Coordinates of C-alpha atoms in Angstrom, one line a residue:
M1 CA 3.9 -15.9 24.8
K2 CA 7.1 -19.0 26.1
D3 CA 8.9 -19.8 22.7
R4 CA 10.0 -23.4 22.7
F5 CA 12.7 -24.1 20.7
G6 CA 15.0 -22.6 23.3
N7 CA 17.3 -19.8 21.3
E8 CA 15.5 -20.3 17.6
I9 CA 12.7 -17.7 17.5
G10 CA 12.8 -15.5 20.7
A11 CA 13.5 -16.5 23.9
G12 CA 15.5 -15.7 26.3
K13 CA 15.2 -11.4 28.5
L14 CA 13.6 -9.7 27.4
P15 CA 14.6 -6.0 26.5
D16 CA 14.9 -2.9 29.8
K17 CA 15.5 -0.1 26.4
W18 CA 13.6 -0.2 23.5
G19 CA 16.8 1.2 21.8
D20 CA 18.6 -2.2 22.7
I21 CA 16.7 -4.5 20.9
N22 CA 18.1 -6.0 17.1
W23 CA 15.7 -5.3 15.1
K24 CA 18.0 -6.9 11.8
S25 CA 18.1 -10.3 13.7
A26 CA 14.4 -10.0 14.7
T27 CA 13.2 -9.5 11.0
K28 CA 15.5 -11.9 9.8
V29 CA 13.7 -15.2 12.8
V30 CA 10.6 -13.5 11.8
R31 CA 11.3 -13.4 8.2
N32 CA 12.4 -17.0 8.1
L33 CA 9.5 -18.1 9.9
R34 CA 7.1 -16.4 7.6
R35 CA 9.6 -18.7 4.5
R36 CA 8.9 -21.6 7.0
I37 CA 5.1 -21.6 6.5
Y38 CA 5.1 -21.1 3.0
R39 CA 7.1 -23.4 2.1
A40 CA 5.4 -26.3 4.3
T41 CA 1.5 -24.6 2.4
Q42 CA 3.4 -25.3 -1.1
R43 CA 3.8 -28.3 0.3
G44 CA 0.7 -29.7 0.9
E45 CA 2.1 -30.7 5.0
W46 CA -1.0 -28.6 7.2
N47 CA 0.3 -31.4 10.9
K48 CA 3.9 -28.6 10.1
V49 CA 1.4 -25.5 9.0
K50 CA -0.3 -25.7 12.3
N51 CA 3.6 -26.1 14.3
L52 CA 5.2 -22.9 12.9
T53 CA 2.3 -20.8 13.1
K54 CA 1.9 -22.2 16.6
L55 CA 6.0 -21.0 16.8
M56 CA 4.7 -17.4 15.7
L57 CA 2.0 -16.6 17.5
R58 CA 4.6 -17.5 20.7
S59 CA 7.7 -15.4 18.9
T60 CA 9.2 -13.2 20.5
F61 CA 10.2 -11.3 17.9
N62 CA 6.5 -11.6 16.5
L63 CA 6.0 -9.7 19.5
L64 CA 8.1 -6.7 18.8
L65 CA 7.8 -6.7 15.0
A66 CA 3.4 -5.7 16.2
I67 CA 4.6 -3.4 18.6
R68 CA 6.6 -1.3 16.3
R69 CA 4.2 -1.5 13.5
V70 CA 1.3 -0.2 15.6
T71 CA 3.2 2.5 18.0
Q72 CA 5.0 3.6 14.7
L73 CA 4.7 2.7 11.5
N74 CA 0.7 2.7 10.6
Q75 CA -0.8 6.1 10.6
G76 CA -3.4 5.5 13.5
K77 CA -0.8 5.7 15.7
K78 CA -1.6 8.4 17.5
T79 CA -5.4 7.5 17.4
A80 CA -7.1 5.9 20.4
G81 CA -9.7 3.1 20.8
I82 CA -12.4 2.4 23.5
D83 CA -9.6 1.5 26.2
G84 CA -8.3 5.9 25.3
Q85 CA -4.4 4.3 25.2
K86 CA -1.5 5.8 22.9
V87 CA 1.7 4.2 22.9
L88 CA 3.9 7.1 21.2
K89 CA 7.4 6.8 24.0
P90 CA 9.7 3.7 24.0
E91 CA 9.4 3.4 27.8
Q92 CA 5.2 3.0 26.5
R93 CA 6.3 0.2 24.3
I94 CA 8.5 -2.0 27.6
Q95 CA 5.3 -1.3 29.5
L96 CA 3.0 -2.7 27.0
I97 CA 5.5 -5.9 26.2
Y98 CA 4.2 -6.5 30.0
E99 CA 0.8 -5.2 29.7
I100 CA -0.2 -7.9 27.1
L101 CA 2.0 -10.8 27.8
D102 CA 0.2 -10.5 31.2
S103 CA -3.3 -10.5 29.6
K104 CA -4.1 -14.2 29.7
P105 CA -6.8 -15.4 28.6
W106 CA -6.7 -12.8 26.3
K107 CA -10.8 -10.8 25.7
A108 CA -10.7 -9.0 22.6
K109 CA -12.3 -5.1 22.8
P110 CA -15.2 -3.3 21.2
T111 CA -13.6 -0.8 19.0
L112 CA -14.5 2.7 18.6
R113 CA -16.1 3.6 15.4
V114 CA -16.0 6.8 13.5
Y115 CA -16.8 8.5 10.1
I116 CA -14.2 9.7 8.1
P117 CA -15.5 11.2 4.3
K118 CA -15.9 9.6 1.4
S119 CA -15.1 11.8 -2.4
N120 CA -18.7 10.9 -2.5
G121 CA -19.4 13.2 -0.7
K122 CA -20.8 10.1 2.0
R123 CA -19.0 8.5 5.1
R124 CA -17.0 5.9 5.4
P125 CA -17.3 4.2 8.8
L126 CA -13.4 2.9 10.4
G127 CA -13.2 0.3 13.4
I128 CA -11.3 1.5 15.6
P129 CA -9.6 -1.3 18.0
T130 CA -7.7 -1.8 21.4
I131 CA -3.9 -0.6 20.6
K132 CA -3.9 -4.1 22.5
D133 CA -5.7 -5.8 20.4
R134 CA -4.0 -4.2 17.2
V135 CA -1.1 -5.8 18.2
M136 CA -2.3 -8.9 18.4
Q137 CA -3.2 -8.6 15.2
A138 CA -0.7 -7.4 14.0
V139 CA 0.9 -11.3 15.5
V140 CA -1.7 -13.1 14.3
K141 CA -1.4 -11.2 11.0
N142 CA 2.0 -12.7 10.6
A143 CA 1.1 -16.0 11.6
L144 CA -1.5 -16.2 8.9
E145 CA -0.7 -14.5 6.5
P146 CA 2.3 -16.2 5.0
S147 CA 0.0 -19.8 4.5
W148 CA -2.7 -18.0 2.7
E149 CA 0.3 -16.2 0.3
A150 CA 0.9 -20.0 -0.7
R151 CA -2.8 -19.8 -2.0
F152 CA -4.4 -16.7 -3.3
E153 CA -5.1 -16.1 -6.9
A154 CA -3.0 -14.6 -9.2
N155 CA -4.2 -11.3 -10.1
S156 CA -5.0 -10.1 -6.2
Y157 CA -3.5 -7.6 -6.0
G158 CA -4.5 -5.1 -2.6
F159 CA -2.7 -5.6 0.4
R160 CA -0.6 -8.0 -0.1
P161 CA 2.6 -8.4 1.1
G162 CA 5.0 -7.1 -2.4
R163 CA 1.7 -5.7 -5.3
S164 CA 0.6 -2.8 -5.6
C165 CA -2.0 -0.7 -6.8
Q166 CA 0.6 0.2 -9.8
D167 CA 0.6 -4.2 -10.6
A168 CA -3.5 -3.7 -10.7
I169 CA -3.9 -1.5 -13.7
E170 CA -0.6 -2.9 -15.5
Q171 CA -2.6 -6.1 -15.5
V172 CA -6.0 -4.2 -16.4
H173 CA -4.1 -2.0 -19.4
T174 CA -2.8 -6.0 -21.1
R175 CA -6.3 -7.0 -20.4
V176 CA -7.7 -4.0 -21.9
R177 CA -5.5 -2.9 -25.0
K178 CA -5.0 -3.8 -29.0
D179 CA -6.2 -6.3 -29.3
G180 CA -7.0 -7.8 -26.1
D181 CA -10.6 -7.9 -24.6
E182 CA -13.9 -4.7 -25.2
W183 CA -15.9 -5.3 -22.5
V184 CA -15.8 -4.1 -18.7
L185 CA -17.3 -5.8 -15.9
D186 CA -16.6 -2.5 -14.1
A187 CA -17.8 -4.4 -10.5
D188 CA -18.6 -2.3 -7.5
I189 CA -19.1 -4.7 -4.2
K190 CA -22.0 -3.1 -1.4
G191 CA -20.9 -2.8 1.8
A192 CA -17.9 -5.5 1.5
F193 CA -15.9 -4.6 4.4
D194 CA -19.9 -4.6 6.6
N195 CA -21.4 -7.4 5.4
I196 CA -18.1 -10.4 4.7
S197 CA -20.3 -13.2 6.7
H198 CA -18.0 -14.4 9.7
N199 CA -19.4 -18.4 9.4
Y200 CA -17.7 -18.3 5.6
I201 CA -14.5 -16.8 6.7
L202 CA -14.0 -19.6 10.3
N203 CA -14.6 -21.8 8.3
A204 CA -12.4 -20.5 6.0
I205 CA -9.0 -20.7 7.8
G206 CA -10.3 -23.8 9.4
Q207 CA -9.4 -25.3 13.0
I208 CA -5.8 -23.1 12.9
P209 CA -4.9 -22.0 16.2
S210 CA -5.8 -18.1 16.5
R211 CA -9.0 -19.2 15.6
E212 CA -10.5 -18.2 19.2
L213 CA -9.4 -15.0 18.9
I214 CA -10.5 -14.6 15.2
R215 CA -13.8 -14.8 15.7
Q216 CA -13.3 -12.7 18.8
W217 CA -12.6 -10.0 16.7
L218 CA -15.3 -10.9 14.4
E219 CA -18.3 -11.7 17.2
A220 CA -16.4 -7.4 19.2
G221 CA -19.2 -5.3 18.3
Y222 CA -18.2 -1.2 18.4
V223 CA -19.1 1.8 20.3
E224 CA -20.6 4.4 19.2
S225 CA -21.8 7.9 20.9
N226 CA -21.2 5.9 24.2
K227 CA -23.1 2.8 22.9
F228 CA -22.2 -0.5 22.3
N229 CA -23.7 -1.5 18.8
P230 CA -22.7 -6.1 18.6
T231 CA -21.4 -7.3 15.1
E232 CA -23.3 -9.9 14.1
D233 CA -21.4 -9.9 9.7
G234 CA -18.5 -8.1 8.6
T235 CA -14.6 -6.8 9.4
P236 CA -14.0 -3.9 11.5
Q237 CA -12.1 -1.4 8.5
G238 CA -9.4 -0.6 10.7
G239 CA -7.7 -3.1 11.2
I240 CA -4.5 -4.4 10.8
I241 CA -5.9 -8.0 10.5
S242 CA -8.9 -6.7 8.2
P243 CA -8.0 -7.1 4.4
L244 CA -6.4 -10.0 5.0
L245 CA -9.9 -10.9 6.2
A246 CA -11.3 -9.4 3.5
N247 CA -8.5 -11.3 0.9
I248 CA -9.4 -15.0 2.5
A249 CA -13.6 -14.1 2.1
L250 CA -13.2 -12.4 -1.7
D251 CA -10.3 -15.4 -2.8
G252 CA -11.3 -17.9 -5.4
M253 CA -13.7 -15.8 -8.0
E254 CA -11.0 -16.5 -10.4
G255 CA -10.4 -20.0 -9.5
E256 CA -13.2 -21.3 -8.6
L257 CA -15.6 -19.1 -11.2
L258 CA -14.1 -17.6 -13.8
S259 CA -11.4 -20.1 -14.7
K260 CA -14.1 -22.6 -15.7
H261 CA -15.6 -20.6 -18.8
V262 CA -12.8 -21.0 -21.5
K263 CA -13.6 -19.8 -25.3
S264 CA -11.9 -22.7 -27.8
I265 CA -9.8 -20.9 -31.2
K266 CA -8.5 -22.3 -34.0
T267 CA -5.1 -21.4 -34.4
V268 CA -2.2 -23.2 -37.0
D269 CA -1.0 -25.9 -35.2
K270 CA 1.5 -26.7 -38.4
Q271 CA 2.0 -27.2 -41.5
Y272 CA 3.2 -30.4 -43.6
K273 CA 3.9 -31.2 -47.9
G274 CA 1.8 -28.3 -48.7
K275 CA -1.2 -28.6 -45.8
T276 CA -2.1 -26.4 -43.2
Y277 CA -3.1 -28.8 -40.1
Y278 CA -5.3 -26.4 -37.1
R279 CA -5.9 -27.1 -33.9
N280 CA -7.9 -25.7 -31.3
R281 CA -6.7 -24.3 -28.5
K282 CA -8.4 -23.3 -25.0
Y283 CA -8.2 -20.1 -23.3
P284 CA -9.7 -18.2 -20.2
K285 CA -12.4 -16.3 -21.5
F286 CA -12.9 -13.9 -19.0
G287 CA -10.0 -11.2 -17.6
Y288 CA -10.4 -10.8 -13.7
I289 CA -8.4 -8.1 -11.5
R290 CA -8.9 -7.7 -8.4
Y291 CA -7.8 -5.3 -5.8
A292 CA -8.9 -6.0 -1.9
D293 CA -12.8 -5.1 -3.2
D294 CA -12.7 -3.2 -6.2
F295 CA -12.7 -6.4 -9.3
L296 CA -13.2 -5.9 -12.5
V297 CA -14.0 -9.4 -15.8
T298 CA -13.2 -8.0 -18.5
A299 CA -14.4 -10.1 -22.3
Q300 CA -14.4 -10.1 -25.5
T301 CA -18.0 -9.0 -26.4
R302 CA -20.7 -8.1 -23.7
E303 CA -22.8 -10.6 -23.7
D304 CA -20.2 -12.7 -22.2
L305 CA -20.4 -10.6 -19.3
E306 CA -23.9 -10.5 -18.7
E307 CA -23.9 -14.2 -18.5
V308 CA -21.6 -14.9 -15.8
L309 CA -23.0 -12.5 -13.7
P310 CA -25.6 -14.2 -12.3
E311 CA -23.3 -16.6 -11.4
L312 CA -20.8 -13.7 -9.8
R313 CA -24.2 -13.0 -7.7
E314 CA -24.7 -16.3 -6.6
W315 CA -21.0 -16.3 -5.2
L316 CA -20.8 -13.3 -3.1
K317 CA -23.5 -14.3 -1.5
T318 CA -21.9 -17.0 -0.2
R319 CA -20.2 -14.6 1.2
G320 CA -22.3 -12.4 2.7
L321 CA -21.5 -9.9 0.2
E322 CA -24.3 -9.0 -3.1
L323 CA -23.2 -5.9 -5.3
N324 CA -24.3 -2.5 -5.8
E325 CA -26.2 -2.8 -8.7
E326 CA -25.9 1.8 -8.8
K327 CA -22.3 1.3 -9.3
T328 CA -22.2 -2.3 -11.1
R329 CA -22.0 -1.6 -15.5
I330 CA -20.8 -2.9 -18.0
V331 CA -18.8 -0.7 -19.9
H332 CA -17.1 -0.8 -23.6
K333 CA -13.1 0.3 -23.3
R334 CA -13.4 3.5 -25.8
E335 CA -16.5 4.7 -23.1
G336 CA -13.7 4.4 -20.4
F337 CA -13.7 3.3 -16.8
N338 CA -12.6 4.4 -13.8
F339 CA -10.3 1.8 -11.5
L340 CA -7.9 2.8 -7.7
G341 CA -7.2 6.6 -9.3
F342 CA -6.6 6.0 -12.6
F343 CA -9.7 6.4 -15.9
I344 CA -8.8 4.2 -17.7
R345 CA -10.1 4.6 -22.0
S346 CA -9.0 3.1 -25.2
Y347 CA -8.5 5.2 -28.5
N348 CA -9.5 4.3 -31.7
D349 CA -9.4 0.8 -31.1
Q350 CA -5.5 1.5 -30.9
T351 CA -4.0 2.8 -28.5
T352 CA -5.3 2.4 -24.7
L353 CA -3.9 5.3 -21.8
C354 CA -4.1 4.5 -18.4
K355 CA -4.4 8.2 -17.4
P356 CA -4.6 10.3 -13.2
Q357 CA -8.0 10.8 -12.5
K358 CA -9.8 13.8 -13.8
D359 CA -11.9 14.5 -9.9
K360 CA -8.9 12.8 -8.4
M361 CA -7.0 15.0 -9.0
L362 CA -9.0 18.3 -8.5
A363 CA -9.6 17.1 -4.7
K364 CA -6.0 16.8 -4.8
L365 CA -6.0 20.7 -5.6
K366 CA -8.9 21.7 -3.3
E367 CA -7.1 20.2 -0.5
I368 CA -3.7 22.6 -0.8
R369 CA -6.1 24.8 -1.0
G370 CA -7.9 24.5 1.1
W371 CA -4.4 24.2 3.1
L372 CA -3.3 27.6 1.3
K373 CA -5.9 29.8 2.7
R374 CA -5.6 28.4 6.2
H375 CA -2.3 29.6 6.6
K376 CA -1.4 33.3 4.7
T377 CA 1.3 33.8 7.1
V378 CA 3.4 31.5 7.1
A379 CA 7.0 31.3 5.7
P380 CA 6.9 30.5 2.2
E381 CA 9.8 27.9 2.8
K382 CA 7.3 25.8 5.2
V383 CA 4.9 26.1 2.4
I384 CA 7.6 24.5 0.0
R385 CA 8.0 21.8 3.4
H386 CA 5.1 21.2 3.4
L387 CA 4.3 21.0 -0.7
N388 CA 6.8 19.4 -1.7
P389 CA 5.6 15.6 0.0
I390 CA 2.1 15.8 -1.6
I391 CA 3.3 17.2 -4.9
R392 CA 6.3 13.9 -4.7
G393 CA 4.3 11.7 -3.6
W394 CA 0.9 12.4 -5.6
A395 CA 2.9 12.4 -9.0
N396 CA 4.8 9.2 -7.8
Y397 CA 1.6 7.5 -8.0
Y398 CA 0.5 8.0 -11.4
R399 CA 4.6 8.4 -12.1
H400 CA 3.5 5.2 -14.3
S401 CA 0.9 6.5 -16.8
A402 CA 0.6 8.5 -19.5
S403 CA 0.5 11.4 -17.2
K404 CA 2.9 13.9 -18.7
E405 CA 0.8 16.4 -20.1
V406 CA -2.1 16.1 -16.1
F407 CA 1.2 16.3 -14.3
A408 CA 1.8 19.8 -16.3
T409 CA -1.6 20.9 -15.8
F410 CA -2.1 19.4 -11.9
N411 CA 1.5 22.1 -12.3
H412 CA 0.3 24.8 -13.8
R413 CA -2.7 25.6 -11.3
I414 CA -1.0 25.0 -7.9
I415 CA 1.3 28.5 -9.5
K416 CA -1.3 30.1 -10.1
M417 CA -3.0 29.3 -6.3
L418 CA 0.9 30.3 -4.7
W419 CA 0.8 33.5 -7.1
Q420 CA -2.7 34.1 -5.1
W421 CA -1.5 33.4 -2.0
C422 CA 1.3 35.4 -2.9
K423 CA -0.6 39.0 -3.8
R424 CA -2.8 38.6 -0.5
R425 CA -0.4 38.9 1.8
H426 CA 1.4 42.3 -0.6
H427 CA -2.2 43.2 -2.1
S428 CA -0.1 46.8 -1.8
K429 CA 2.7 46.3 -3.9
N430 CA 4.4 46.5 -6.7
L431 CA 2.4 43.2 -9.0
K432 CA 6.7 42.9 -10.4
R433 CA 8.8 43.4 -7.2
V434 CA 6.0 40.8 -5.9
K435 CA 6.8 38.0 -8.3
N436 CA 10.7 38.6 -8.2
K437 CA 10.5 38.0 -3.9
Y438 CA 8.9 34.7 -5.2
F439 CA 9.4 32.9 -8.1
T440 CA 12.5 32.5 -10.1
R441 CA 13.8 31.0 -13.1
L442 CA 15.1 27.8 -12.8
G443 CA 14.9 25.4 -15.9
G444 CA 13.6 27.4 -18.4
D445 CA 10.5 28.2 -16.1
N446 CA 10.3 31.4 -14.9
W447 CA 7.6 31.1 -12.5
T448 CA 9.3 28.7 -9.5
F449 CA 8.6 29.1 -6.3
F450 CA 11.4 29.0 -3.9
A451 CA 12.4 30.3 -0.9
K452 CA 16.3 31.7 0.5
V453 CA 17.4 28.8 3.5
K454 CA 20.2 28.4 5.9
N455 CA 21.0 24.6 6.1
R456 CA 22.6 22.7 9.1
R457 CA 26.4 24.3 8.3
G458 CA 25.0 27.9 8.6
K459 CA 25.2 27.9 4.7
E460 CA 22.8 29.5 2.7
V461 CA 21.0 28.2 0.5
M462 CA 17.9 27.9 -2.4
L463 CA 15.2 25.9 -2.2
Y464 CA 12.3 25.2 -4.6
L465 CA 8.9 24.1 -5.4
L466 CA 8.7 20.4 -6.5
D467 CA 7.2 20.6 -10.2
A468 CA 5.4 17.4 -10.9
S469 CA 5.8 16.8 -14.5
D470 CA 9.7 16.7 -14.1
I471 CA 8.9 13.6 -12.2
K472 CA 9.8 11.4 -14.7
I473 CA 7.2 8.5 -16.4
T474 CA 8.6 5.5 -16.3
R475 CA 7.2 1.8 -17.6
H476 CA 6.0 -0.2 -14.4
I477 CA 6.6 -4.3 -14.3
K478 CA 3.9 -6.1 -13.1
V479 CA 4.7 -8.5 -10.1
K480 CA 4.8 -12.2 -12.1
G481 CA 1.8 -14.8 -11.1
T482 CA 1.9 -15.8 -7.8
A483 CA 4.8 -14.5 -6.4
S484 CA 5.6 -13.8 -3.5
P485 CA 8.5 -12.6 -0.5
D486 CA 7.1 -15.3 1.7
D487 CA 9.1 -17.5 -1.1
P488 CA 12.1 -18.5 0.0
S489 CA 13.3 -19.9 -4.1
L490 CA 12.0 -15.9 -5.7
A491 CA 14.9 -13.8 -3.2
K492 CA 16.5 -13.0 -5.8
Y493 CA 13.8 -11.7 -8.8
W494 CA 12.3 -9.4 -4.8
E495 CA 15.5 -8.5 -4.5
S496 CA 16.3 -7.3 -8.7
R497 CA 12.6 -6.1 -7.9
Q498 CA 14.1 -3.9 -5.0
K499 CA 16.5 -2.1 -7.5
D500 CA 14.7 -1.4 -10.8
L501 CA 12.2 -0.3 -8.0
G502 CA 15.6 2.0 -6.0
K503 CA 16.0 3.3 -10.1
S504 CA 12.9 6.0 -10.2
V505 CA 13.2 6.9 -6.1
W506 CA 16.7 7.9 -6.6
A507 CA 18.8 9.2 -10.1
K508 CA 20.7 6.6 -11.3
G509 CA 23.9 7.3 -10.3
S510 CA 23.4 10.0 -8.4
K511 CA 25.4 10.2 -4.2
L512 CA 22.2 8.3 -3.1
Y513 CA 21.2 5.7 -5.5
H514 CA 25.1 4.8 -4.8
V515 CA 24.1 4.5 -1.0
A516 CA 21.3 2.4 -1.7
Q517 CA 23.3 0.9 -3.3
N518 CA 25.9 -0.3 -1.3
Q519 CA 23.5 -1.2 1.7
K520 CA 21.9 -4.1 -0.9
W521 CA 18.3 -1.7 -0.8
R522 CA 17.7 -3.4 2.3
C523 CA 17.5 -0.9 6.3
T524 CA 21.2 -1.5 7.4
K525 CA 19.4 -1.0 11.1
C526 CA 15.8 -4.0 10.5
G527 CA 17.2 -5.7 7.4
E528 CA 13.9 -5.7 5.8
Y529 CA 13.7 -4.0 1.4
L530 CA 14.2 0.0 2.1
L531 CA 11.1 1.0 -0.3
N532 CA 8.6 -1.4 1.8
G533 CA 6.1 1.9 2.4
E534 CA 7.9 3.0 4.9
S535 CA 8.8 6.0 4.6
I536 CA 13.2 6.7 4.3
H537 CA 15.6 9.1 6.3
T538 CA 18.9 9.1 5.2
H539 CA 21.0 9.3 8.6
H540 CA 24.8 11.0 9.1
I541 CA 26.4 8.1 10.7
I542 CA 29.1 10.5 12.0
P543 CA 26.7 13.6 12.6
I544 CA 27.1 17.0 11.2
S545 CA 27.6 18.3 14.4
E546 CA 31.2 16.4 14.8
G547 CA 32.6 17.7 11.4
G548 CA 30.5 14.5 9.3
L549 CA 30.4 14.4 5.5
D550 CA 27.5 14.7 2.7
E551 CA 29.2 11.9 1.6
P552 CA 27.8 8.0 1.0
F553 CA 30.7 6.9 3.0
N554 CA 29.0 9.1 6.3
L555 CA 25.8 8.1 5.1
E556 CA 22.8 5.2 4.8
H557 CA 19.4 5.0 4.4
L558 CA 16.7 3.6 7.9
H559 CA 13.4 3.8 7.7
E560 CA 11.8 6.6 9.5
A561 CA 11.3 4.2 12.3
C562 CA 14.8 2.8 12.7
H563 CA 16.0 6.2 12.5
R564 CA 13.5 7.0 15.5
N565 CA 15.2 4.3 17.3
E566 CA 18.8 4.7 16.4
H567 CA 18.8 8.6 18.0
N568 CA 17.1 6.9 20.5
A569 CA 19.6 4.0 21.4
H570 CA 21.8 6.1 23.2
S571 CA 18.8 7.5 25.6
T572 CA 19.2 6.9 29.3
K573 CA 15.5 6.4 29.6
P574 CA 14.4 2.7 30.6

């Protein structure tokens, strides 16, 4: 793991304490190297791409960021693989650095097979790699991803930096709105992650420096019920690098296949001396939207989709994949269809609306109801602190669609659950007294669930349950074309998107908005964009215990991991 170019990429003494790491420098160096790989790929300088990829793989800073991601940022950081190892403390992370540096040559270990429930009642298999394999996958992903970001298609949105479900939904709306495409192929790939051809992936990535590592992860197998099972196809759903490999396997559906089909439309070219001259312009016959292994194809007629369907089957077959014929269907936009948790439907051929999928709302309500039944005696304060992040997260996902009515229904159902929860606690008391104890009037609503708590200064304050219908509905601006955060020429564009996104998180003109604006929408510790998907904490520069104030000059927004590192920086532990 020794670096080639002196102090440029993380060379020198390794940190003795996790809190001593300069994350801003680490992020800046890795970000610049990703941009160099992206630019070299754009220019077709493949020898340079290969050398820069090697440099990224050897980068100590890349290794540190990979460990930070795996042990602090990922949701599965507390889930162990077959080695049973978890790395949750700063001193354990330092030890992990040396363990990985000493692991030469690298030998991938099998994943641990676990199952999670799906919405249809079935179970989805996940493969949990060991902690060291997860770190190395993050290292390789940072080296491989920027080169492919320069090649990926414009309408691929899933698990890519700077892109989201909302971008995909906005593109769907663009294709099927008034005067747009009428018919939709709602496709479902059968076990995409489990059946992708290993040979196809290895041929697609070519002779890159990390090829042998990727081959090992693909062929490592999995352990289930203490029994080893080999893997001849597929990439484990649960590995950090798996979404990137799936995107590589599915890249080209639009460019290689669908773009070959064009339609000619007669349009007015010019008018001269009273005469009108026409010309035939060629346009793509099909629209295309893909999020990971879920994709839609749109067209003007049903016959067009039926004609291209056999070609799609053959294209997928070369990658070891096939359509799930039971779930794949061709529908008219007036009938409506589900995609990424949204229900999209055209009404009277005039208005096309994207609404939260009813099943998703009912599933979230069922989750909340189950939690309330399991916690009948907790304090109202704990109920609010548990439910508010759930309500806010669910509403923020759907806030860019036609969701106002659904939000009101969602909130009404939660209040009814809470009322039942309150009556169970005080079944022998007067109901009016019970209502007054747990509900108050706020903004014209007499049924706002509340609790009285003391803040860190010892002052009594009111804590209110969030009303989903108070979340403002805003228009989402889709990412343009093939734009990528790794493209150095688009730095100002991504800064502008961060600012626009910040307006939907913090009210413009508010104290917290000004704090983010003063930081130029970046975390002051790691230098990354604040709104990159990580949880955000607001940190007091001078602690409240030392007289610090809740004023903008004493506040800064940090990512959750950066906030924890800040408090651990002065720890006496190694």
